Each structure stands twice: as C-alpha cells, then as structure tokens.
CSV table of C-alpha atoms in Angstrom, one decimal:
chain,number,residue,atom,x,y,z
A,179,MET,CA,275.0,-151.5,139.9
A,180,ASN,CA,279.1,-153.5,140.5
A,181,ASP,CA,281.6,-152.6,138.2
A,182,HIS,CA,280.2,-155.7,135.9
A,183,GLU,CA,277.2,-154.2,135.2
A,184,MET,CA,278.4,-150.5,134.8
A,185,THR,CA,281.0,-151.6,131.4
A,186,THR,CA,279.0,-154.0,130.0
A,187,CYS,CA,275.2,-151.8,130.7
A,188,THR,CA,273.8,-151.3,127.3
A,189,GLU,CA,270.2,-151.0,128.0
A,190,PRO,CA,268.5,-147.3,127.0
A,191,SER,CA,266.1,-147.4,130.6
A,192,ARG,CA,269.6,-147.8,133.0
A,193,GLN,CA,272.3,-145.0,131.3
A,194,ILE,CA,271.4,-142.9,133.6
A,195,GLU,CA,271.0,-145.2,136.1
A,196,ARG,CA,274.7,-146.7,134.8
A,197,ALA,CA,276.1,-143.2,134.8
A,198,ARG,CA,275.4,-142.3,138.7
A,199,ALA,CA,276.5,-146.1,140.0
A,200,ILE,CA,280.0,-144.7,138.3
A,201,MET,CA,280.2,-141.9,139.2
A,202,HIS,CA,279.6,-143.5,142.7
A,203,ARG,CA,282.3,-145.2,142.6
A,204,LEU,CA,285.1,-142.7,140.9
A,205,ARG,CA,284.6,-140.7,144.5
A,206,ALA,CA,284.0,-144.0,146.1
A,207,PRO,CA,287.2,-145.4,147.8
A,208,GLY,CA,289.4,-147.4,145.8
A,209,GLY,CA,287.9,-145.4,143.1
A,210,CYS,CA,289.5,-141.9,141.4
A,211,PRO,CA,292.2,-140.3,143.5
A,212,TRP,CA,291.7,-137.5,141.2
A,213,ASP,CA,288.0,-137.5,140.9
A,214,ALA,CA,287.5,-138.5,144.7
A,215,GLU,CA,289.4,-134.5,145.8
A,216,GLN,CA,286.9,-132.4,143.9
A,217,THR,CA,284.8,-130.0,145.4
A,218,HIS,CA,282.0,-128.2,144.3
A,219,GLN,CA,284.0,-125.5,144.0
A,220,SER,CA,287.0,-127.1,142.4
A,221,LEU,CA,284.7,-128.4,139.5
A,222,ILE,CA,283.6,-124.2,138.6
A,223,PRO,CA,286.0,-123.9,135.9
A,224,ASN,CA,284.8,-127.5,134.3
A,225,MET,CA,281.2,-126.3,134.8
A,226,ILE,CA,281.7,-123.1,132.8
A,227,GLU,CA,284.1,-124.5,130.1
A,228,GLU,CA,281.7,-127.2,129.4
A,229,SER,CA,279.0,-125.2,128.7
A,230,TYR,CA,280.8,-123.2,126.7
A,231,GLU,CA,281.4,-126.4,124.8
A,232,LEU,CA,278.1,-127.4,124.1
A,233,VAL,CA,277.3,-123.6,123.3
A,234,ASP,CA,279.6,-123.9,120.6
A,235,ALA,CA,278.7,-126.9,119.3
A,236,ILE,CA,275.2,-125.9,119.0
A,237,GLN,CA,276.7,-122.6,117.2
A,238,ARG,CA,278.0,-124.8,114.9
A,239,SER,CA,274.6,-126.8,114.1
A,240,ASP,CA,277.4,-129.9,114.6
A,241,TRP,CA,274.2,-132.4,115.8
A,242,ASN,CA,276.6,-135.5,116.4
A,243,HIS,CA,279.2,-133.8,119.0
A,244,MET,CA,276.8,-131.4,120.6
A,245,ARG,CA,275.5,-135.5,122.1
A,246,GLU,CA,279.0,-135.7,123.6
A,247,GLU,CA,278.7,-131.9,124.7
A,248,LEU,CA,275.5,-132.2,126.1
A,249,GLY,CA,277.2,-135.6,128.6
A,250,ASP,CA,279.8,-133.3,129.4
A,251,VAL,CA,277.6,-131.2,131.3
A,252,LEU,CA,275.5,-134.0,132.3
A,253,MET,CA,278.8,-135.3,133.9
A,254,GLN,CA,279.0,-132.0,135.6
A,255,VAL,CA,275.4,-132.3,137.8
A,256,LEU,CA,275.6,-135.7,138.7
A,257,PHE,CA,279.6,-134.4,139.5
A,258,HIS,CA,278.0,-131.7,141.7
A,259,THR,CA,275.3,-133.9,143.1
A,260,GLU,CA,277.6,-136.9,144.0
A,261,ILE,CA,279.2,-134.6,146.3
A,262,ALA,CA,275.7,-132.8,147.4
A,263,GLY,CA,274.9,-136.6,148.4
A,264,GLU,CA,277.6,-136.8,150.6
A,265,HIS,CA,278.1,-133.4,152.5
A,266,ALA,CA,274.5,-132.6,152.6
A,267,GLY,CA,271.9,-135.1,152.3
A,268,TYR,CA,270.6,-134.8,148.9
A,269,GLY,CA,271.0,-136.0,145.7
A,270,LEU,CA,270.0,-136.4,142.0
A,271,ASP,CA,266.5,-137.7,143.1
A,272,GLU,CA,266.3,-134.5,145.2
A,273,VAL,CA,267.5,-132.1,142.3
A,274,ALA,CA,265.0,-133.6,139.7
A,275,ALA,CA,262.1,-134.1,142.4
A,276,GLU,CA,262.7,-130.0,143.3
A,277,LEU,CA,262.5,-129.0,139.3
A,278,CYS,CA,259.8,-131.0,138.7
A,279,GLU,CA,257.6,-129.4,141.7
A,280,LYS,CA,258.8,-126.2,140.5
A,281,LEU,CA,258.3,-126.7,136.9
A,282,ILE,CA,254.3,-127.5,137.3
A,283,ARG,CA,254.3,-124.8,140.1
A,284,ARG,CA,255.5,-122.3,137.0
A,285,HIS,CA,252.9,-123.5,133.9
A,286,PRO,CA,249.9,-123.3,135.7
A,287,HIS,CA,249.0,-122.2,131.9
A,288,VAL,CA,249.5,-125.8,130.8
A,289,PHE,CA,248.9,-128.2,134.1
A,290,GLU,CA,245.6,-126.1,135.3
A,291,GLN,CA,243.5,-125.5,132.1
A,292,VAL,CA,244.0,-121.5,131.7
A,293,HIS,CA,245.3,-122.1,128.0
A,294,ASP,CA,245.3,-119.5,125.3
A,295,MET,CA,247.8,-117.5,126.7
A,296,GLU,CA,250.4,-115.5,124.7
A,297,ALA,CA,253.9,-116.1,125.1
A,298,ASP,CA,255.2,-112.5,126.7
A,299,ALA,CA,252.1,-113.5,129.4
A,300,VAL,CA,253.6,-116.9,129.8
A,301,LEU,CA,257.1,-115.3,130.7
A,302,MET,CA,255.5,-112.1,133.0
A,303,GLN,CA,253.2,-114.7,134.8
A,304,TRP,CA,256.7,-116.7,134.8
A,305,ASP,CA,258.5,-113.8,137.1
A,306,ARG,CA,255.8,-112.9,139.2
A,307,ILE,CA,255.2,-116.8,140.5
A,308,LYS,CA,259.3,-116.8,141.1
A,309,ARG,CA,259.6,-113.8,142.8
A,310,LYS,CA,256.7,-114.9,145.3
A,311,GLU,CA,258.1,-118.2,145.6
A,312,LYS,CA,261.6,-116.6,146.6
A,313,SER,CA,259.3,-114.0,148.8
A,314,ILE,CA,261.5,-111.5,147.1
A,315,GLU,CA,258.3,-109.1,146.0
A,316,ASP,CA,258.8,-106.6,148.5
A,317,LYS,CA,262.3,-106.0,147.1
A,318,PRO,CA,263.4,-103.9,144.7
A,319,TYR,CA,262.1,-105.4,141.1
A,320,LEU,CA,266.1,-106.2,139.0
A,321,HIS,CA,266.7,-107.8,142.4
A,322,GLY,CA,269.2,-110.7,141.6
A,323,THR,CA,268.4,-110.5,138.3
A,324,GLY,CA,271.6,-112.3,137.1
A,325,LYS,CA,273.2,-112.5,139.2
A,326,GLY,CA,276.7,-114.1,138.5
A,327,LEU,CA,276.8,-114.2,135.1
A,328,PRO,CA,278.8,-113.2,132.6
A,329,ALA,CA,278.5,-109.0,132.5
A,330,LEU,CA,277.3,-109.0,128.8
A,331,MET,CA,274.6,-111.6,129.6
A,332,ARG,CA,273.5,-109.8,132.7
A,333,ALA,CA,272.7,-106.8,131.0
A,334,ALA,CA,271.0,-108.3,128.5
A,335,LYS,CA,269.2,-109.9,131.2
A,336,LEU,CA,268.3,-107.0,133.4
A,337,GLN,CA,267.1,-104.5,130.3
A,338,LYS,CA,264.9,-107.1,128.9
A,339,LYS,CA,263.2,-107.4,132.5
A,340,ALA,CA,263.0,-104.1,132.7
A,341,SER,CA,261.5,-104.3,129.7
A,342,LYS,CA,258.7,-106.6,131.1
A,343,ILE,CA,256.9,-103.6,133.0
A,344,GLY,CA,257.6,-100.6,129.7
A,345,PHE,CA,261.4,-99.4,130.8
A,346,ASP,CA,262.6,-99.7,127.2
A,347,TRP,CA,262.9,-97.7,124.2
A,348,ASP,CA,259.8,-97.9,121.9
A,349,ASN,CA,261.3,-98.1,118.6
A,350,VAL,CA,265.4,-99.7,116.8
A,351,PRO,CA,265.9,-96.2,115.5
A,352,ASP,CA,265.8,-94.6,119.4
A,353,VAL,CA,268.0,-97.3,120.1
A,354,ALA,CA,270.3,-96.6,117.3
A,355,ALA,CA,270.4,-93.2,118.4
A,356,LYS,CA,271.3,-93.5,122.1
A,357,ILE,CA,274.5,-95.0,120.6
A,358,HIS,CA,275.6,-92.7,118.8
A,359,GLU,CA,275.1,-90.3,121.6
A,360,GLU,CA,277.2,-93.0,123.8
A,361,LEU,CA,279.4,-93.1,121.3
A,362,GLY,CA,279.8,-89.2,120.8
A,363,GLU,CA,280.5,-89.2,125.2
A,364,CYS,CA,283.1,-91.8,124.5
A,365,GLU,CA,285.1,-89.3,121.6
A,366,GLU,CA,285.0,-86.8,124.2
A,367,THR,CA,286.9,-88.8,126.3
A,368,PHE,CA,289.8,-89.5,123.8
A,369,SER,CA,291.8,-86.7,125.3
A,370,LEU,CA,291.7,-88.5,129.1
A,371,PRO,CA,294.7,-90.5,130.2
A,372,ASP,CA,293.6,-94.7,130.4
A,373,GLU,CA,293.2,-94.6,133.7
A,374,ASP,CA,291.0,-92.0,134.4
A,375,PRO,CA,287.3,-93.3,135.5
A,376,ARG,CA,285.9,-91.8,132.7
A,377,VAL,CA,287.0,-93.6,130.0
A,378,GLU,CA,285.5,-97.1,132.0
A,379,GLU,CA,282.3,-95.8,132.8
A,380,GLU,CA,281.5,-94.3,128.9
A,381,LEU,CA,282.6,-97.8,127.3
A,382,GLY,CA,280.6,-99.2,129.1
A,383,ASP,CA,277.6,-97.3,129.0
A,384,LEU,CA,278.3,-97.3,125.0
A,385,LEU,CA,278.6,-101.4,125.2
A,386,PHE,CA,274.9,-101.0,127.4
A,387,SER,CA,273.9,-99.2,124.1
A,388,VAL,CA,274.7,-102.5,121.9
A,389,VAL,CA,273.1,-104.9,124.3
A,390,ASN,CA,270.6,-103.2,124.4
A,391,LEU,CA,269.9,-102.8,120.0
A,392,CYS,CA,270.9,-106.4,119.8
A,393,ARG,CA,267.7,-107.4,122.7
A,394,LYS,CA,265.0,-105.1,120.2
A,395,ARG,CA,266.7,-107.3,117.3
A,396,ARG,CA,266.0,-110.1,119.1
A,397,ILE,CA,269.5,-111.1,119.2
A,398,ASP,CA,271.1,-112.5,122.3
A,399,PRO,CA,274.4,-110.5,122.2
A,400,GLU,CA,276.2,-113.1,124.0
A,401,VAL,CA,276.0,-115.3,120.5
A,402,ALA,CA,276.2,-112.6,118.4
A,403,LEU,CA,279.8,-111.9,119.6
A,404,ALA,CA,280.9,-115.4,119.4
A,405,GLN,CA,280.3,-115.2,115.9
A,406,ALA,CA,281.6,-112.6,115.2
A,407,ASN,CA,284.4,-113.4,117.1
A,408,MET,CA,284.7,-116.8,115.3
A,409,LYS,CA,284.8,-114.7,111.5
A,410,PHE,CA,287.4,-112.9,112.8
A,411,GLU,CA,289.5,-116.5,114.0
A,412,ARG,CA,288.5,-117.8,110.7
A,413,ARG,CA,289.7,-114.5,108.5
A,414,PHE,CA,292.8,-113.9,110.6
A,415,ALA,CA,293.8,-117.6,109.7
A,416,ALA,CA,293.0,-117.4,106.6
A,417,MET,CA,295.1,-114.0,106.3
A,418,GLU,CA,297.9,-115.8,108.0
A,419,THR,CA,297.8,-118.0,105.4
A,420,SER,CA,297.9,-115.7,102.2
A,421,LEU,CA,300.8,-114.1,103.8
A,422,LYS,CA,302.2,-117.1,104.4
A,423,GLN,CA,302.1,-118.7,100.9
A,424,ALA,CA,303.9,-115.0,100.0
A,425,GLY,CA,306.5,-115.5,101.3
A,426,HIS,CA,306.0,-112.5,105.1
A,427,THR,CA,305.1,-113.9,108.6
A,428,LEU,CA,302.9,-112.1,110.6
A,429,ALA,CA,305.8,-111.1,112.7
A,430,GLU,CA,307.7,-108.9,109.0
A,431,ALA,CA,304.3,-108.3,107.8
A,432,SER,CA,303.2,-104.6,107.4
A,433,LEU,CA,300.1,-103.1,108.7
A,434,ASP,CA,299.1,-102.3,104.9
A,435,THR,CA,300.3,-105.9,103.9
A,436,MET,CA,298.0,-107.6,106.6
A,437,GLU,CA,295.4,-105.2,105.6
A,438,THR,CA,295.5,-106.3,101.9
A,439,ALA,CA,295.2,-110.3,102.7
A,440,TRP,CA,292.5,-109.5,104.8
A,441,GLN,CA,290.4,-107.7,103.1
A,442,GLN,CA,291.4,-110.5,100.2
A,443,ALA,CA,290.1,-113.0,103.2
A,444,LYS,CA,286.6,-111.4,103.2
A,445,GLN,CA,285.8,-110.8,99.7
A,446,SER,CA,286.6,-115.1,99.6
A,447,GLU,CA,283.7,-115.7,102.0
C-alpha cells in the first residue's frame, strides 16, 4: 500500500493489511522517529499496559471501549512482528501460521474426529501435547508453569496445574481451614520485626492459600482483586466527596470521621 491507500482504504477485508502497511511505514526511513527507535525490550511496558487496559474494559462490560483496547493490543503485536521481520526474518504471517499449526495440533478432538470429550479432559490433553511439543516430558511437572506472570496469577496457574493430577484439597471448607491456619501463623509473627524473613514467608503462605480458595470457587484471583481495587477506589472517592461537603479535607479529618463517611459510602451503594 502507498500513503494514499493507507489513509483512504475503508474495505473491511483489507484493514489488517492496512494496519501492517502503516506499521511498516512508521518504522521505515522517513517515518516516525519514535516508532523507529523502539525495540522488543522498550515495548514491554506498552504491551503490559495495553493488556491491562483491555482487561479493565472487559471488567466494566464497556464493549465499545473494548474494541479500541483490542486495537491497541493488536498494535503491539504488529509492532513486535514488524521488528521481528527486520531482525529475525519472520513477521505476522509466520506468527499466524505457527499459531494455526499449534491450534490444530492441540485440538485433535476437533480436527481428528475424536469427539465427546469433557472440558477437563480437553485441558489435560492440551497439557500432554504441550509438554511433548516442548520436549519437557522428563522435566518436573510444574517446570516453567506461569513463568513471567505476576505472582498472583502464577500462584493460580501453579495450583490449577497441580490439581490436574489430583494434588488438591477435597473441598472448600478444607481450603478455608488452611487459610485460618496460615492466618494463625501470621499472627505468631506479630512480635517479630518487619525485616524478619519469617514475616514475609508467612504472609506469602497466607496469600497463596487465599488464591487457592479463589480457584476452588472458580474465581480468578487477579480479576477478584481488580474488582476489589475498583470498589475501594469508588468508595474512597465517595468518602472524600462526603467529607468535602461537610467542610473537611482528607488531611484534616480524623480517622473516626473518615470511618463514618466510609460506612455511609458503603451503605449508599
């Protein structure tokens, strides 16, 4: 595509082609200086930020805004494949081809006429095929699981994978009992200084157990915490508004005054 086609093309079937051409143009000589100097490494924060903004739109059920955020994530994919084409000799076509082959290999129950599989069986099959593909059948079972993920998400992934081979609590009350146990061990560290490694260790065990409870209730802990963050922010803003209306600032208000306004914010929801 030339510049005129890039700026005027409206054919739905050519928009991926158009996006690729625009990204190539931005990186090419005479394009955008900022885009041209980016690397895979420099773009990592952008990929993370755009992914979380997409998650936020999904959590708010803002489907119109979700379209924009999906585009921003796609832009990051286009950016990385353009750079890969310049330095590693592959681009979006090769990435898509590898994805297609992987999807077909890991769905034999769809493409090889092996039907009537339950969802759990499909997941176990996926894991077996994946381990075979990556030649890690002789590695420890949890080898590489969730590598690079934030700790909360990795905890859930580790637990979920362990549960596939039966290493799991039988029921929710058992997990709740474990949380109470870990909380008790945390309480035993209250007399220790913050820098004592046992404090961090016991808090970590408590968090890990709470993630387990989320998993047993089929709740994504990352999503649950994100919702709790949003709720806290919303109620804090309502509390702040209430204090302002009463002639108080956050800096001036006592804890009791803030607590009263906080409870009012909760009750008004």
